[in-house]
Coordinates of C-alpha atoms in Angstrom, one line a residue:
Chain A
M1265 CA -43.2 -0.3 -16.6
A1266 CA -41.4 -0.2 -13.2
Q1267 CA -42.5 2.5 -10.7
R1268 CA -39.9 5.1 -10.0
Y1269 CA -38.7 4.9 -6.4
E1270 CA -38.7 8.3 -4.6
P1271 CA -36.3 8.3 -1.6
P1272 CA -37.4 10.0 1.7
K1273 CA -35.9 13.3 2.7
Q1274 CA -33.1 13.2 5.3
S1275 CA -32.8 16.0 7.8
G1276 CA -29.6 17.7 8.5
V1277 CA -29.4 16.0 11.9
G1278 CA -29.9 12.6 10.3
Q1279 CA -27.0 13.4 7.8
L1280 CA -24.8 14.3 10.7
V1281 CA -25.7 11.2 12.7
D1282 CA -25.0 8.9 9.7
S1283 CA -21.6 10.5 9.1
V1284 CA -20.6 10.3 12.8
L1285 CA -21.9 6.7 13.1
L1286 CA -19.7 5.5 10.3
M1287 CA -16.6 7.0 12.0
V1288 CA -17.6 5.4 15.3
F1289 CA -17.6 2.0 13.6
V1290 CA -14.1 2.6 12.2
F1291 CA -12.6 3.7 15.5
G1292 CA -14.5 0.9 17.3
S1293 CA -12.8 -1.7 15.1
L1294 CA -9.4 -0.1 15.7
M1295 CA -9.8 -0.2 19.4
F1296 CA -11.2 -3.7 19.3
S1297 CA -8.0 -5.1 17.7
L1298 CA -5.9 -3.3 20.3
F1299 CA -8.0 -4.7 23.1
Y1300 CA -7.8 -8.2 21.6
E1301 CA -4.0 -7.9 21.2
N1302 CA -3.4 -6.8 24.7
I1303 CA -6.0 -8.9 26.6
L1304 CA -6.1 -12.1 24.7
G1305 CA -2.6 -12.3 23.3
F1306 CA -4.0 -13.4 19.9
L1307 CA -1.2 -11.8 17.9
G1308 CA 2.1 -13.5 17.1
M1309 CA 4.6 -10.9 18.1
G1310 CA 6.6 -12.5 20.9
A1311 CA 7.3 -9.5 23.1
D1312 CA 7.6 -11.8 26.1
E1313 CA 10.2 -13.9 24.4
A1314 CA 12.2 -10.8 23.6
D1315 CA 12.1 -9.7 27.2
A1316 CA 12.9 -13.1 28.5
A1317 CA 15.9 -13.4 26.2
A1318 CA 17.2 -10.0 27.2
A1319 CA 16.7 -10.8 30.8
A1320 CA 18.5 -14.1 30.6
G1321 CA 21.9 -12.3 30.7
E1322 CA 25.2 -13.3 29.1
V1323 CA 24.2 -12.1 25.7
T1324 CA 27.0 -12.0 23.2
W1325 CA 27.1 -11.2 19.5
D1326 CA 27.9 -14.9 18.9
S1327 CA 25.0 -16.1 20.9
L1328 CA 22.7 -13.8 18.9
G1329 CA 24.0 -15.4 15.6
Q1330 CA 25.7 -12.1 14.5
N1331 CA 29.0 -12.2 12.5
E1332 CA 31.6 -9.5 12.6
V1333 CA 30.1 -7.5 9.8
M1334 CA 26.6 -7.6 11.3
Q1335 CA 28.1 -6.6 14.7
A1336 CA 29.9 -3.6 13.0
Q1337 CA 26.6 -2.5 11.4
W1338 CA 24.7 -2.7 14.6
E1339 CA 27.3 -0.6 16.3
K1340 CA 27.3 2.0 13.5
L1341 CA 23.5 2.2 14.2
G1342 CA 24.3 3.0 17.8
Y1343 CA 23.2 -0.4 19.2
G1344 CA 25.1 -2.3 21.9
V1345 CA 24.7 -6.0 22.2
D1346 CA 21.9 -5.7 24.9
E1347 CA 19.8 -3.3 22.9
A1348 CA 20.3 -5.3 19.7
A1349 CA 19.3 -8.5 21.6
V1350 CA 15.8 -7.1 22.1
L1351 CA 15.3 -6.5 18.4
I1352 CA 17.0 -9.7 17.3
N1353 CA 14.9 -11.9 19.7
D1354 CA 11.6 -10.2 18.8
R1355 CA 10.2 -13.0 16.6
F1356 CA 6.9 -13.9 15.2
D1357 CA 5.2 -17.2 16.2
Y1358 CA 3.6 -18.8 13.1
T1359 CA 1.9 -21.6 14.9
I1360 CA -1.4 -22.0 13.2
D1361 CA -4.6 -22.4 15.2
P1362 CA -6.9 -24.4 12.9
V1363 CA -10.1 -23.1 14.5
A1364 CA -9.1 -19.5 14.2
L1365 CA -8.0 -20.1 10.6
V1366 CA -11.3 -21.7 9.6
V1367 CA -13.3 -19.0 11.4
T1368 CA -11.4 -16.3 9.6
A1369 CA -11.9 -18.0 6.2
I1370 CA -15.6 -18.4 6.8
V1371 CA -15.9 -14.7 7.8
I1372 CA -14.1 -13.5 4.7
I1373 CA -16.0 -15.8 2.3
G1374 CA -19.3 -15.2 4.0
Y1375 CA -18.8 -11.4 3.7
F1376 CA -18.2 -11.6 0.0
V1377 CA -21.2 -14.0 -0.5
F1378 CA -23.4 -11.6 1.4
L1379 CA -22.1 -8.6 -0.6
F1380 CA -22.7 -10.1 -3.9
R1381 CA -26.2 -11.5 -3.1
A1382 CA -27.4 -8.3 -1.5
S1383 CA -25.8 -6.2 -4.2
D1384 CA -27.5 -8.3 -6.9
K1385 CA -30.9 -7.7 -5.4
E1386 CA -30.3 -4.0 -5.3
Y1387 CA -28.7 -4.0 -8.8
R1388 CA -31.9 -5.6 -10.3
E1389 CA -33.9 -2.7 -8.8
V1390 CA -31.6 -0.2 -10.5
L1391 CA -31.7 -2.0 -13.9
R1392 CA -35.5 -2.4 -13.7
E1393 CA -35.9 1.4 -13.1
K1394 CA -33.3 2.4 -15.6
F1395 CA -34.1 0.1 -18.5
D1396 CA -37.8 -0.8 -18.1
N1397 CA -38.9 2.8 -18.1
Chain B
M972 CA -26.5 20.9 6.5
S973 CA -29.1 21.2 3.8
E974 CA -32.0 18.9 3.2
Q975 CA -31.3 15.9 0.9
T976 CA -33.4 17.4 -1.9
A977 CA -31.9 20.8 -1.7
T978 CA -29.1 20.1 -4.2
A979 CA -30.8 19.5 -7.4
P980 CA -28.9 17.8 -10.3
A981 CA -29.4 20.9 -12.5
E982 CA -27.1 22.9 -10.2
R983 CA -24.3 20.4 -10.4
I984 CA -20.9 21.8 -11.3
N985 CA -18.5 19.2 -12.8
L986 CA -14.9 18.5 -11.9
L987 CA -12.3 20.1 -14.3
K988 CA -10.8 17.9 -17.1
V989 CA -7.2 19.2 -17.0
L990 CA -5.0 16.2 -16.4
G991 CA -2.7 14.2 -18.7
P992 CA -0.7 10.9 -18.4
V993 CA 2.1 12.7 -16.4
H994 CA -0.4 13.6 -13.7
V995 CA -1.8 10.1 -13.6
W996 CA 1.8 8.8 -13.2
A997 CA 2.3 11.4 -10.4
L998 CA -0.9 10.4 -8.7
G999 CA -0.2 6.6 -8.7
V1000 CA 3.6 6.7 -8.0
G1001 CA 3.3 9.6 -5.7
I1002 CA 1.0 7.7 -3.4
V1003 CA 3.1 4.5 -3.5
L1004 CA 6.7 5.7 -3.5
V1005 CA 6.7 6.3 0.3
G1006 CA 6.3 2.5 0.5
E1007 CA 9.9 2.1 -0.8
Y1008 CA 11.2 4.5 1.9
M1009 CA 9.4 2.8 4.8
G1010 CA 6.8 0.1 5.4
W1011 CA 8.0 -2.5 2.9
N1012 CA 10.8 -3.4 5.3
F1013 CA 8.3 -4.9 7.8
S1014 CA 8.1 -7.8 5.3
V1015 CA 11.7 -8.4 6.1
G1016 CA 10.7 -8.8 9.8
K1017 CA 8.0 -11.3 8.8
G1018 CA 10.1 -13.5 6.5
G1019 CA 13.7 -12.4 6.4
A1020 CA 15.5 -10.5 3.6
Y1021 CA 15.1 -13.1 0.9
G1022 CA 11.5 -13.7 2.0
S1023 CA 10.9 -10.0 1.5
L1024 CA 12.4 -10.1 -2.0
I1025 CA 10.3 -13.1 -3.0
A1026 CA 7.2 -11.3 -1.6
C1027 CA 8.2 -8.2 -3.6
W1028 CA 8.1 -10.3 -6.9
F1029 CA 4.8 -12.1 -6.1
I1030 CA 3.1 -8.9 -4.9
G1031 CA 4.5 -7.2 -8.0
L1032 CA 2.6 -9.8 -10.1
L1033 CA -0.5 -9.1 -8.0
Y1034 CA -0.2 -5.4 -8.8
T1035 CA 0.5 -6.0 -12.5
C1036 CA -2.8 -7.8 -12.6
V1037 CA -4.4 -4.9 -10.8
A1038 CA -2.9 -2.4 -13.2
M1039 CA -4.1 -4.4 -16.3
I1040 CA -7.6 -4.9 -15.0
D1041 CA -7.8 -1.3 -13.8
S1042 CA -6.7 0.1 -17.2
E1043 CA -9.5 -1.7 -19.0
V1044 CA -12.3 -1.0 -16.6
T1045 CA -11.4 2.6 -15.8
S1046 CA -10.8 3.6 -19.4
T1047 CA -14.4 2.4 -20.0
V1048 CA -16.1 3.6 -16.8
A1049 CA -14.6 7.1 -16.7
A1050 CA -16.1 8.6 -13.5
A1051 CA -14.8 10.0 -10.3
G1052 CA -14.5 7.4 -7.6
G1053 CA -12.6 4.9 -9.7
Q1054 CA -13.4 1.3 -8.6
Y1055 CA -16.4 2.7 -6.7
A1056 CA -18.0 3.8 -9.9
Q1057 CA -17.1 0.5 -11.5
A1058 CA -18.8 -1.5 -8.7
K1059 CA -21.9 0.7 -9.0
H1060 CA -22.3 -0.1 -12.7
I1061 CA -21.1 -3.7 -12.7
V1062 CA -22.0 -5.4 -9.4
G1063 CA -24.5 -3.2 -7.5
P1064 CA -24.9 -0.5 -4.8
L1065 CA -23.9 -2.4 -1.7
M1066 CA -20.6 -3.6 -3.3
A1067 CA -20.1 0.0 -4.5
F1068 CA -20.6 1.3 -1.0
N1069 CA -18.0 -1.1 0.3
V1070 CA -15.5 -0.3 -2.4
G1071 CA -16.0 3.4 -1.7
L1072 CA -15.2 2.7 2.0
Y1073 CA -12.1 0.6 1.1
L1074 CA -10.8 3.5 -0.9
V1075 CA -11.5 6.2 1.7
L1076 CA -10.2 4.2 4.6
A1077 CA -7.1 2.8 2.8
Y1078 CA -6.1 6.3 1.6
T1079 CA -7.0 8.2 4.8
M1080 CA -5.1 5.8 7.0
L1081 CA -2.2 5.8 4.6
E1082 CA -2.3 9.6 4.7
A1083 CA -2.1 9.5 8.5
A1084 CA 0.8 7.1 8.4
D1085 CA 2.6 9.4 5.9
A1086 CA 2.2 12.4 8.1
L1087 CA 3.5 10.5 11.1
V1088 CA 6.6 9.6 9.0
V1089 CA 7.2 13.3 8.3
G1090 CA 6.9 14.1 12.0
D1091 CA 9.0 11.2 13.2
L1092 CA 11.8 11.8 10.7
L1093 CA 12.0 15.5 11.7
A1094 CA 12.1 14.4 15.4
I1095 CA 15.0 11.9 14.6
V1096 CA 17.0 14.5 12.7
A1097 CA 16.3 17.1 15.4
G1098 CA 17.7 14.6 17.9
Q1099 CA 20.8 14.2 15.9
F1100 CA 21.3 18.0 16.0
G1101 CA 20.9 18.2 19.7
H1102 CA 17.2 18.8 20.1
P1103 CA 15.9 15.4 21.3
D1104 CA 12.6 16.8 22.7
L1105 CA 11.1 17.9 19.5
D1106 CA 7.4 17.0 19.5
P1107 CA 6.4 15.6 16.1
K1108 CA 2.6 16.1 16.5
P1109 CA 2.4 19.7 15.3
F1110 CA 4.3 18.7 12.1
V1111 CA 1.8 15.9 11.6
V1112 CA -1.1 18.3 11.7
L1113 CA 0.7 20.9 9.7
T1114 CA 1.5 18.4 6.9
I1115 CA -2.1 17.2 6.7
A1116 CA -3.6 20.7 6.8
S1117 CA -1.2 22.2 4.2
L1118 CA -1.8 19.4 1.8
A1119 CA -5.6 19.6 2.3
W1120 CA -5.4 23.3 1.5
L1121 CA -3.4 22.5 -1.7
N1122 CA -6.1 20.0 -2.7
Y1123 CA -8.8 22.5 -1.9
R1124 CA -7.3 25.0 -4.3
G1125 CA -7.3 22.8 -7.4
V1126 CA -6.4 19.4 -8.8
F1127 CA -4.0 20.6 -11.5
M1128 CA -1.6 22.4 -9.1
T1129 CA -1.9 19.5 -6.6
L1130 CA -0.8 16.9 -9.0
T1131 CA 1.8 19.1 -10.7
V1132 CA 3.4 19.5 -7.3
N1133 CA 3.1 15.8 -6.8
F1134 CA 4.9 15.1 -10.1
I1135 CA 7.9 17.3 -9.1
I1136 CA 8.4 15.9 -5.5
T1137 CA 7.8 12.3 -6.6
A1138 CA 10.4 12.7 -9.3
V1139 CA 12.9 14.1 -6.8
A1140 CA 12.2 11.2 -4.3
F1141 CA 12.6 8.6 -7.1
I1142 CA 15.8 10.2 -8.3
A1143 CA 17.2 10.2 -4.7
L1144 CA 16.8 6.4 -4.7
V1145 CA 18.5 6.0 -8.1
V1146 CA 21.4 8.3 -7.0
M1147 CA 21.9 6.3 -3.8
F1148 CA 21.9 3.1 -5.9
F1149 CA 24.8 4.2 -8.1
W1150 CA 26.5 5.7 -5.1
T1151 CA 26.6 2.3 -3.4
Q1152 CA 28.5 0.8 -6.4
P1153 CA 26.4 -2.3 -7.1
W1154 CA 28.9 -3.3 -9.7
N1155 CA 31.6 -3.6 -6.9
P1156 CA 30.2 -6.1 -4.3
G1157 CA 31.8 -5.6 -0.9
A1158 CA 32.9 -2.0 -1.4
V1159 CA 29.8 -0.5 0.1
L1160 CA 27.1 -3.2 -0.1
L1161 CA 27.8 -6.2 2.1
H1162 CA 25.3 -8.8 1.0
E1163 CA 27.6 -11.7 1.4
K1164 CA 27.9 -11.1 5.1
L1165 CA 24.5 -9.7 5.9
L1166 CA 22.1 -12.0 4.1
T1167 CA 21.0 -15.1 5.9
D1168 CA 18.8 -18.1 5.1
L1169 CA 15.0 -17.8 5.5
P1170 CA 14.6 -17.3 9.3
Y1171 CA 11.1 -18.8 9.4
G1172 CA 11.4 -21.1 6.4
W1173 CA 8.8 -20.8 3.6
I1174 CA 5.9 -19.9 5.8
G1175 CA 7.8 -16.7 6.6
V1176 CA 7.8 -16.0 2.8
I1177 CA 4.0 -16.3 2.7
A1178 CA 3.7 -14.2 5.9
A1179 CA 5.9 -11.5 4.2
L1180 CA 3.3 -11.0 1.4
Q1181 CA 1.3 -8.8 3.8
F1182 CA 3.8 -6.0 4.1
G1183 CA 5.1 -6.8 0.6
M1184 CA 2.0 -4.9 -0.5
W1185 CA 3.7 -1.7 0.7
Y1186 CA 6.0 -1.8 -2.3
Y1187 CA 3.0 -1.0 -4.5
L1188 CA 0.0 -0.1 -2.3
G1189 CA -2.1 2.6 -3.9
I1190 CA -1.1 2.4 -7.6
E1191 CA -4.7 1.7 -8.3
G1192 CA -5.4 5.2 -7.2
T1193 CA -4.8 6.4 -10.7
C1194 CA -8.4 5.5 -11.4
Q1195 CA -9.6 8.3 -9.1
A1196 CA -8.5 10.8 -11.8
A1197 CA -10.7 9.3 -14.4
E1198 CA -13.2 12.1 -14.4
E1199 CA -10.5 14.8 -14.5
V1200 CA -8.2 13.6 -17.3
R1201 CA -8.5 15.0 -20.8
S1202 CA -8.5 11.5 -22.4
A1203 CA -9.2 8.6 -20.1
G1204 CA -8.6 5.9 -22.8
R1205 CA -5.0 7.2 -23.3
S1206 CA -4.0 8.7 -20.0
I1207 CA -5.1 6.0 -17.5
P1208 CA -3.4 3.0 -19.1
L1209 CA -0.3 5.0 -20.0
G1210 CA 0.0 6.6 -16.6
T1211 CA -0.8 3.4 -14.7
M1212 CA 1.5 1.0 -16.6
S1213 CA 4.4 3.4 -16.6
G1214 CA 3.8 3.9 -12.9
M1215 CA 4.0 0.2 -12.3
I1216 CA 7.3 -0.1 -14.2
T1217 CA 8.7 2.8 -12.1
L1218 CA 7.7 1.0 -8.9
L1219 CA 9.1 -2.4 -10.0
I1220 CA 12.4 -0.7 -10.6
A1221 CA 12.3 1.3 -7.3
A1222 CA 11.2 -1.8 -5.2
T1223 CA 14.1 -3.9 -6.6
I1224 CA 16.9 -1.3 -6.0
T1225 CA 15.4 -0.4 -2.6
W1226 CA 15.6 -4.0 -1.4
Y1227 CA 19.1 -4.4 -2.9
M1228 CA 20.5 -1.4 -1.1
A1229 CA 18.8 -1.9 2.3
A1230 CA 19.6 -5.6 2.4
G1231 CA 23.3 -4.9 1.7
L1232 CA 23.6 -2.2 4.4
L1233 CA 21.5 -3.3 7.4
P1234 CA 21.1 -6.5 9.4
W1235 CA 17.7 -8.0 8.6
E1236 CA 16.6 -8.0 12.3
Y1237 CA 17.0 -4.2 12.4
L1238 CA 15.7 -3.6 8.9
G1239 CA 12.5 -5.6 9.7
Q1240 CA 11.6 -3.1 12.4
A1241 CA 13.1 0.2 11.3
G1242 CA 10.9 3.3 11.0
V1243 CA 12.8 5.1 8.3
P1244 CA 15.1 2.3 6.8
M1245 CA 16.3 4.2 3.8
Y1246 CA 17.5 7.1 5.9
D1247 CA 19.2 4.6 8.2
A1248 CA 20.8 2.9 5.1
A1249 CA 22.1 6.3 3.9
Q1250 CA 23.6 6.8 7.4
M1251 CA 25.5 3.5 7.0
T1252 CA 27.3 4.7 4.0
G1253 CA 28.8 7.5 6.1
S1254 CA 28.1 10.1 3.4
P1255 CA 26.5 13.3 4.7
T1256 CA 25.4 14.3 1.2
L1257 CA 23.6 11.0 0.8
M1258 CA 22.0 11.4 4.2
V1259 CA 20.6 14.8 3.2
L1260 CA 19.4 13.5 -0.1
L1261 CA 17.6 10.5 1.5
F1262 CA 16.2 12.8 4.2
I1263 CA 14.7 15.0 1.4
G1264 CA 13.6 11.9 -0.5
T1265 CA 11.8 10.4 2.6
I1266 CA 10.1 13.7 3.4
F1267 CA 9.1 14.3 -0.3
S1268 CA 7.8 10.8 -0.7
A1269 CA 5.7 11.0 2.4
I1270 CA 4.3 14.3 1.4
A1271 CA 3.6 13.2 -2.1
S1272 CA 1.8 10.1 -0.8
A1273 CA -0.3 12.1 1.7
N1274 CA -1.1 14.5 -1.1
G1275 CA -2.3 11.8 -3.4
C1276 CA -4.2 10.1 -0.6
I1277 CA -6.2 13.3 0.2
N1278 CA -7.0 13.6 -3.5
D1279 CA -8.2 10.0 -3.8
A1280 CA -10.0 9.7 -0.5
S1281 CA -11.9 13.0 -1.1
R1282 CA -13.0 11.9 -4.6
S1283 CA -14.4 8.6 -3.2
W1284 CA -16.2 10.4 -0.3
F1285 CA -17.5 13.0 -2.8
S1286 CA -18.8 10.3 -5.2
M1287 CA -20.6 8.5 -2.4
G1288 CA -22.2 11.7 -1.3
R1289 CA -23.3 12.5 -4.8
D1290 CA -25.0 9.1 -5.0
R1291 CA -26.5 9.5 -1.5
Y1292 CA -24.6 6.5 -0.2
L1293 CA -23.4 9.1 2.3
P1294 CA -25.1 12.4 3.2
I1295 CA -25.5 14.5 0.0
W1296 CA -24.0 17.5 1.8
F1297 CA -20.5 16.0 0.8
A1298 CA -21.3 16.2 -2.9
A1299 CA -20.7 19.9 -3.3
V1300 CA -18.1 21.1 -5.8
H1301 CA -16.3 24.4 -5.1
P1302 CA -17.8 27.0 -7.5
R1303 CA -14.4 28.6 -8.1
Y1304 CA -11.8 25.8 -7.7
R1305 CA -14.0 23.0 -8.9
T1306 CA -12.8 20.6 -6.2
P1307 CA -14.9 18.4 -3.8
Y1308 CA -14.0 20.8 -1.0
R1309 CA -16.4 19.6 1.7
A1310 CA -15.1 16.0 1.4
I1311 CA -11.6 17.3 1.6
I1312 CA -12.3 19.4 4.7
F1313 CA -14.3 16.6 6.5
L1314 CA -11.5 14.1 6.1
I1315 CA -8.8 16.4 7.7
P1316 CA -9.8 15.8 11.3
V1317 CA -10.4 12.1 10.5
A1318 CA -6.9 11.7 9.2
V1319 CA -5.4 13.6 12.2
A1320 CA -7.5 11.4 14.6
F1321 CA -6.2 8.2 13.0
G1322 CA -2.6 9.5 13.3
F1323 CA -3.1 10.3 17.0
T1324 CA -4.7 7.1 18.1
G1325 CA -1.3 5.7 18.9
L1326 CA -2.4 2.6 17.0
L1327 CA 0.0 2.9 14.0
D1328 CA 0.2 -0.9 13.5
Q1329 CA -3.6 -1.2 13.4
V1330 CA -3.9 1.8 11.2
I1331 CA -1.4 0.4 8.7
T1332 CA -3.0 -3.0 8.8
F1333 CA -6.4 -1.4 8.2
S1334 CA -5.1 0.4 5.2
I1335 CA -3.5 -2.7 3.7
L1336 CA -6.5 -4.9 4.3
S1337 CA -8.9 -2.3 2.9
G1338 CA -6.6 -2.3 -0.2
L1339 CA -6.7 -6.1 -0.3
L1340 CA -10.5 -6.3 -0.1
G1341 CA -10.5 -3.9 -3.0
Y1342 CA -8.3 -6.1 -5.1
T1343 CA -10.4 -9.1 -4.3
F1344 CA -13.4 -7.2 -5.6
M1345 CA -11.5 -6.2 -8.7
S1346 CA -10.8 -9.8 -9.8
L1347 CA -14.4 -10.8 -9.4
N1348 CA -15.6 -7.5 -10.9
M1349 CA -13.5 -8.1 -14.0
M1350 CA -15.0 -11.5 -14.7
K1351 CA -18.5 -10.1 -14.3
F1352 CA -17.7 -7.1 -16.5
R1353 CA -16.6 -9.3 -19.4
K1354 CA -19.6 -11.6 -18.9
S1355 CA -22.2 -8.8 -18.7
W1356 CA -20.7 -6.8 -21.5
P1357 CA -18.6 -9.0 -23.9
L1358 CA -16.0 -7.4 -26.1
D1359 CA -17.6 -5.4 -28.9
S1360 CA -20.9 -4.9 -27.0
I1361 CA -19.6 -1.6 -25.6
K1362 CA -16.8 0.8 -26.5
R1363 CA -13.7 0.2 -24.3
G1364 CA -10.8 2.6 -24.1
Y1365 CA -8.4 -0.3 -23.6
V1366 CA -8.7 -4.1 -23.7
H1367 CA -6.3 -6.0 -21.5
P1368 CA -4.8 -9.3 -22.9
F1369 CA -5.0 -12.9 -21.6
H1370 CA -8.4 -12.6 -19.8
P1371 CA -9.2 -14.4 -17.4
L1372 CA -5.6 -15.2 -16.4
P1373 CA -4.9 -11.8 -14.7
A1374 CA -8.3 -11.9 -12.8
L1375 CA -7.7 -15.5 -11.6
S1376 CA -4.1 -14.9 -10.7
L1377 CA -5.2 -11.8 -8.7
L1378 CA -7.8 -13.8 -6.8
I1379 CA -5.3 -16.5 -5.8
L1380 CA -2.7 -14.0 -4.7
C1381 CA -5.3 -12.1 -2.7
G1382 CA -6.2 -15.5 -0.9
A1383 CA -2.5 -16.0 -0.1
T1384 CA -2.2 -12.4 1.2
Y1385 CA -5.2 -12.9 3.5
F1386 CA -3.4 -16.0 4.9
A1387 CA -0.2 -13.9 5.3
T1388 CA -2.2 -11.3 7.3
F1389 CA -3.7 -14.0 9.4
L1390 CA -0.1 -15.0 10.3
G1391 CA 0.7 -12.5 13.0
Y1392 CA -2.3 -10.1 12.6
G1393 CA -5.3 -12.4 12.9
A1394 CA -7.1 -10.2 15.5
S1395 CA -6.8 -7.1 13.3
L1396 CA -8.0 -9.1 10.3
L1397 CA -11.2 -10.2 12.1
A1398 CA -11.8 -6.7 13.7
I1399 CA -11.6 -5.1 10.2
M1400 CA -13.9 -7.7 8.7
G1401 CA -16.3 -7.0 11.6
F1402 CA -16.3 -3.3 10.7
Y1403 CA -17.1 -4.0 7.0
I1404 CA -19.8 -6.5 7.9
I1405 CA -21.5 -4.0 10.3
A1406 CA -21.2 -1.2 7.8
S1407 CA -22.7 -3.4 5.0
V1408 CA -25.7 -4.3 7.2
W1409 CA -26.1 -0.6 8.1
F1410 CA -26.1 0.4 4.4
H1411 CA -28.4 -2.4 3.2
F1412 CA -31.0 -2.0 5.9
H1413 CA -30.8 1.7 6.6
R1414 CA -28.8 4.0 4.3
Y1415 CA -29.9 2.5 1.0
K1416 CA -33.4 3.9 1.4
Y1417 CA -32.0 7.3 0.6
V1418 CA -30.6 6.2 -2.7
R1419 CA -32.3 7.0 -6.1
R1420 CA -32.3 3.7 -7.9
A1421 CA -32.0 4.5 -11.6
D1422 CA -29.5 7.3 -11.0
Q1423 CA -26.9 4.7 -10.0
F1424 CA -26.4 3.7 -13.7
T1425 CA -25.1 6.6 -15.7
M1426 CA -23.0 5.0 -18.4
P1427 CA -24.6 4.9 -21.9
W1428 CA -24.4 1.2 -22.1
P1429 CA -27.1 -1.4 -23.1
K1430 CA -28.6 -3.6 -20.4
P1431 CA -26.1 -6.2 -19.1
Q1432 CA -26.5 -9.7 -20.4
G1433 CA -28.1 -12.1 -17.9
Y1434 CA -30.5 -9.6 -16.5

């Protein structure tokens, strides 16, 4: 027969610290991605390209690839050709960095492998206590 | 805060069983319908208008698999926390802790984004009426606080309100669809002149899968009502599948109208695209209707998110995965009131970080991790308890096809997120890894082992 596990008591302060710590992890990861975006330029949104295109001058609806109907819709939305150029030239860059892709895949797969293995160990304890008693 | 042992199981007050299929539909569709009013259109930015439509269909298939799997498992594991309770019984505590976090963070961040939509739309309309300096922040706080109060007072009224405002928001889309005369191309809708080829080719279509999730993100929230419905075996499958049909209709007509009224480069970056689309028709009545629809859909979504996030937080507290202080049920209203109150400032803080992109991506990825779990969980569920070994409320057909399809589509969507949001993906994975290590090596010691398995089932096969 398995021995029943009796968890320790947790103080009020301990409960508060655990709740706050979890929130610190969440906000930390949000801030990290912002830091990474701004500092390392890892993301694909080409803000610089948009700025460069807008700054190049001589922008026309034709040069932006807009037909008459598209032009009319932009103008109904209150956009002139220069304002529209910023949105139209703001494109994603889908060049794939193989190293980053492999690292990301390893992180996701590794995470699930760890989850299932560690969970299985804990699950066996649960079943032992539940069914062997 | 009380000591961990202060709340004895004998004092436990249960949640009320008052909900029917209509409430389950309202919960699922209510959370999601805001995705038709805004958010889905970012998939147009990633892959063009046709790319977004293809993403809509493929992600629709993903969610059909989710709804099928959910209907079977939830109608069998009828407990608050939905997928969290499933993970606890089928995979183990660490997985359950992670699933609980997916749910809380996906819903709380979606709630923050919903409240921001309400504030931003009010600011836009105020600007159109000559008040360009309206600060949206007080409206964001007011929205979250009012809905939290509604949730605090009782689940029946909360979801009844959700049913009404969700229905109005859905009807607004349908009215606009007929108003734009889809049977008369070129009269209002200008697809022939506005639609272009795929701007990024087929890789853009794959990239569009990421925001294509917004067409349906949150439908799995129907499971959170499992402990509060009168008949889980009937209400959950009926509410979830009818909700999925509603969303497939809404997603298709939404894409059709927006793609026929707005240039794709604008549509791909618009904050409130359906309100913009209504403006393009030149009809003030339609503008008012879509204004109401957008506000109602955002409120319904935030309302459902508060309901679901608090149930998950409450369930984790009840199992001591989080401090047990959160496991209290209000003695009069029978709601998880401490969990509801705790998550108010958290949602407001998410909304005010100024990191809306990251907040939305965090919400989407948390959902995606949950769907990956569901596909693996379904296979383990059928293996551990084959059909006829336990009583199931509903048995979904074609197993394991839905689970395998779901796993493949999840893999494609991770890749889609990598295209353009690689840093966010790694940062979010980093969070879940750190949280898992923290739980396994620290928090788990406070968890009572045998209490994690409460279903009256035999021991799973293979153990």
